[in-house]
Short mmCIF file of C-alpha atoms in Angstrom, two decimals:
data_model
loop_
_atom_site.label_atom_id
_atom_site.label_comp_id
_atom_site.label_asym_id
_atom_site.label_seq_id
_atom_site.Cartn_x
_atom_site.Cartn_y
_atom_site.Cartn_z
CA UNK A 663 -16.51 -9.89 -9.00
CA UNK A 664 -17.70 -8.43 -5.52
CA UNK A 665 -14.00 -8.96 -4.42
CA UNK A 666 -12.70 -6.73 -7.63
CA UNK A 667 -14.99 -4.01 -6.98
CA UNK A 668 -14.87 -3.43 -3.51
CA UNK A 669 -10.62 -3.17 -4.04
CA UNK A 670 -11.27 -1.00 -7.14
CA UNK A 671 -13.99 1.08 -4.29
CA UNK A 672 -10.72 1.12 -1.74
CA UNK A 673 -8.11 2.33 -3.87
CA UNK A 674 -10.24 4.82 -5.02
CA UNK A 675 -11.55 6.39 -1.97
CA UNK A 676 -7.80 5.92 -0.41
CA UNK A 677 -6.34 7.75 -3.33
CA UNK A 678 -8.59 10.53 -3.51
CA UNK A 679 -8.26 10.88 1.29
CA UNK A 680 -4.44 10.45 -0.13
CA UNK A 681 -4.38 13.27 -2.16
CA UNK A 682 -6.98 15.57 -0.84
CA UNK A 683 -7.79 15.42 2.77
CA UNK A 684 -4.24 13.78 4.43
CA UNK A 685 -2.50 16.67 1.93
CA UNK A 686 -4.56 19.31 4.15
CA UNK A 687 -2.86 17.16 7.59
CA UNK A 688 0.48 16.70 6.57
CA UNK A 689 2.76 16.53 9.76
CA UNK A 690 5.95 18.61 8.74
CA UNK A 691 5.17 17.75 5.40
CA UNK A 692 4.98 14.35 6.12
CA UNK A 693 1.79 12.59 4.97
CA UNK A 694 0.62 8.63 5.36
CA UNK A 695 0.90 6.80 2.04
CA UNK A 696 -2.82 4.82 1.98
CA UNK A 697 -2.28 3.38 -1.06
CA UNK A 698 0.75 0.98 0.32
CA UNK A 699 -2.24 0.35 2.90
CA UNK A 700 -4.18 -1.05 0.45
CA UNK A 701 -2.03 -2.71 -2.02
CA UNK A 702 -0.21 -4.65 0.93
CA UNK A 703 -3.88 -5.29 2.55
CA UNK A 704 -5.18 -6.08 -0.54
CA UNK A 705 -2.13 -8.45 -0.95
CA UNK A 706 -2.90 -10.46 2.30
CA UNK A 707 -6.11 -11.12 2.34
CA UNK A 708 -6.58 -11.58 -1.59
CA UNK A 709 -3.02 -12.90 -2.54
CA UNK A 710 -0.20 -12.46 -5.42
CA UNK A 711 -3.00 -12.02 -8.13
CA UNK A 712 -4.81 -9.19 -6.40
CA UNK A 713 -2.18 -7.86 -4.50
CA UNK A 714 -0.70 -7.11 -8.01
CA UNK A 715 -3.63 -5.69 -9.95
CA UNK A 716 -4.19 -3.59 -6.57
CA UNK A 717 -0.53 -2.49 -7.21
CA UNK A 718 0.01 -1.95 -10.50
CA UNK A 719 -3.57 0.55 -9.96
CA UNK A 720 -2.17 2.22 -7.13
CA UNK A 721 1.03 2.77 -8.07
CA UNK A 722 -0.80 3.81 -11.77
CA UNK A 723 -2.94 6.41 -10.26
CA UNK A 724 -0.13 8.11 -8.38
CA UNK A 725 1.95 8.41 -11.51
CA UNK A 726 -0.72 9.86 -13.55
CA UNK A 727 -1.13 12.40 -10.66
CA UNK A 728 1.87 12.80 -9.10
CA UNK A 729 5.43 11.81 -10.91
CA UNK A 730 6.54 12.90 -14.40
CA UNK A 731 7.68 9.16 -15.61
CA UNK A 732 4.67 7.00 -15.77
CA UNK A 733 5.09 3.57 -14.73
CA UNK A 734 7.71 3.60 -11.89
CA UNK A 735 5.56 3.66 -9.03
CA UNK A 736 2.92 1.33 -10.71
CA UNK A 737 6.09 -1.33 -10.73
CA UNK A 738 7.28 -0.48 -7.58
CA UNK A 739 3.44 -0.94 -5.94
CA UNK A 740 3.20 -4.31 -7.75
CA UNK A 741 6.06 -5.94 -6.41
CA UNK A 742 4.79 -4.60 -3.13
CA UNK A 743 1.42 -6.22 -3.45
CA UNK A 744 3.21 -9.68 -5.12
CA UNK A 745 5.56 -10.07 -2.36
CA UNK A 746 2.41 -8.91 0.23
CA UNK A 747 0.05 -11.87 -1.48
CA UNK A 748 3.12 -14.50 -1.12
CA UNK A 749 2.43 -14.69 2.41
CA UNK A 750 -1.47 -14.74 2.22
CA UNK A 751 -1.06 -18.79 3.39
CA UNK A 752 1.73 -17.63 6.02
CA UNK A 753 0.44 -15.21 7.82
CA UNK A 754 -3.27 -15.23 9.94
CA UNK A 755 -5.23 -12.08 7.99
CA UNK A 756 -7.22 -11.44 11.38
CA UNK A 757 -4.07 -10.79 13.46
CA UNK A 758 -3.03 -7.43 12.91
CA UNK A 759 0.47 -7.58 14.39
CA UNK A 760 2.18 -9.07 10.92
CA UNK A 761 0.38 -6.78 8.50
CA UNK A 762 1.49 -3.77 10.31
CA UNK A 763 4.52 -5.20 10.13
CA UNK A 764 4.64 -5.87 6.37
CA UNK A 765 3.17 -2.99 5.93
CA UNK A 766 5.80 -0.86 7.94
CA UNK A 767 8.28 -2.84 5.95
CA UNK A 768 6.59 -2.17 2.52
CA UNK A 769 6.42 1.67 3.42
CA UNK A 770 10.16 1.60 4.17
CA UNK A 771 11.11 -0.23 0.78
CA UNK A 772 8.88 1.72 -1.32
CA UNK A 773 10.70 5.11 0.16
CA UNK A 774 14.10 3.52 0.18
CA UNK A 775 13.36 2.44 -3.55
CA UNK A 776 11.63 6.17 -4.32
CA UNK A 777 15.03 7.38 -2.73
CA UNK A 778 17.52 5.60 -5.32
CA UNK A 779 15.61 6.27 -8.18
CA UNK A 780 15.33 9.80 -7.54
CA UNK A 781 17.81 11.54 -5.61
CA UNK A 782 20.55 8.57 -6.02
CA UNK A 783 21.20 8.40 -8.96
CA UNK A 784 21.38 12.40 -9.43
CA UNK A 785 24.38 11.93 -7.17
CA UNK A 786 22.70 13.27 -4.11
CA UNK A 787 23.99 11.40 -1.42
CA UNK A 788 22.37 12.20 1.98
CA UNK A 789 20.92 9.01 3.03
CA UNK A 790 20.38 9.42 6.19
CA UNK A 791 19.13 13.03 6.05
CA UNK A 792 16.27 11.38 3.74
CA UNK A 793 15.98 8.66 6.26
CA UNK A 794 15.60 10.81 9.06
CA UNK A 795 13.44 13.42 7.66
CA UNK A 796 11.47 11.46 4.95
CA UNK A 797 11.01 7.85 5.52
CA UNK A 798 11.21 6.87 9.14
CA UNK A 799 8.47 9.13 10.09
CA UNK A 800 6.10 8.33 6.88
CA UNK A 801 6.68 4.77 8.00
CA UNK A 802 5.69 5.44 11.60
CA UNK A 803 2.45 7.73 10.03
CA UNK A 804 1.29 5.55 7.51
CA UNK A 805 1.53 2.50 10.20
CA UNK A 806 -0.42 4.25 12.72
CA UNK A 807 -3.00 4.74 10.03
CA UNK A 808 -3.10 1.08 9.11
CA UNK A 809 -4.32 0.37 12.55
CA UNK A 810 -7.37 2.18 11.35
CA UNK A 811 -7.89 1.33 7.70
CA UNK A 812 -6.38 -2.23 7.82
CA UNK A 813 -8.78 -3.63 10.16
CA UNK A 814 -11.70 -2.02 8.19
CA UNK A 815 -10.46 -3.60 5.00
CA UNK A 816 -10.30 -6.84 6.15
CA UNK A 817 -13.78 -6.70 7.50
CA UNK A 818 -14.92 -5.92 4.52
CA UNK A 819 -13.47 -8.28 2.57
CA UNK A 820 -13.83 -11.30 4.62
CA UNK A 821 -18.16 -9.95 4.74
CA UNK A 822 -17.83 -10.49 0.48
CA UNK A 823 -15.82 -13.65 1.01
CA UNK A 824 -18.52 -15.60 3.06
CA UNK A 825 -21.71 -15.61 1.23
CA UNK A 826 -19.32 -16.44 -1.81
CA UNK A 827 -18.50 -19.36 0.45
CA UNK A 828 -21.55 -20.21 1.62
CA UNK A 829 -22.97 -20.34 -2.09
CA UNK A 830 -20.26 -22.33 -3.00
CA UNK A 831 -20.66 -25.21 -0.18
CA UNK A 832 -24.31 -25.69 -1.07
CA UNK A 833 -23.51 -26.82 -5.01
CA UNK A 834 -21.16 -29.25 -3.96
#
């Protein structure tokens, strides 16, 4: 329960930096995208089940705020945080190296996915102009960010995790 409200806590407090303070920072109109931070964070150190319900919440919030068709990003942010949680086992949670990674990768494939579904398939074909200007540097911004906010996530998390642990060792 701890776990479920201290995600609910991030995603809220990333969504609202998201859309209020990093708006006000923007480089070239460029701003990070926290909430991939999260749902792929969320993903790691939790797993497929949270990484989706921190998904489907992130992606939910930025369609009610942001996007005209609800539901698109909320799908697009849960198979983020499912394919994120697949390699909770794989990958070692307090090495940051392969989250940035993921997360990198996430940002790209969320932006490259954002890309088809809304210039694409309008028959606006400049690729690499969107790459370019749009979704290398958001990648590069939103991983430089992780360095800050993934760290502080995981602290957090693994702090709930252990007396949870601890309590649990002492029944047995």
């Amino acid at each position: 329960m701890k776990k479920a409200i201290a995600s609910g806590v991030f995603i809220f407090c990333l969504y609202l930096l998201q859309s209020t303070l990093f708006a006000m920072f923007s480089v070239g109109g460029i701003r990070p995208n926290l909430l991939i931070i999260a749902t792929a964070s969320l993903g790691f150190l939790g797993g497929k089940r949270t990484g989706i319900y921190a998904g489907f919440f992130s992606g939910l919030l930025i369609d009610i705020a942001f996007r005209p068709i609800y539901g698109v990003n909320a799908l697009l942010y849960m198979y983020i945080g499912y394919i994120c949680g697949s390699f909770k086992k794989v990958v070692f949670s307090g090495d940051i190296k392969m989250p940035l990674l993921f997360i990198a990768g996430s940002d790209f494939v969320y932006n490259l996915a954002f890309y088809f579904f809304h210039f694409f398939f309008r028959g606006k074909f400049e690729i690499s102009y969107y790459f370019t200007k749009i979704i290398l540097p958001e990648m590069v911004y939103t991983t430089i960010m992780a360095c800050i906010i993934y760290p502080l996530i995981h602290f957090v998390m693994k702090r709930i995790e252990l007396p949870e642990k601890k309590g649990e060792q002492s029944i047995v």
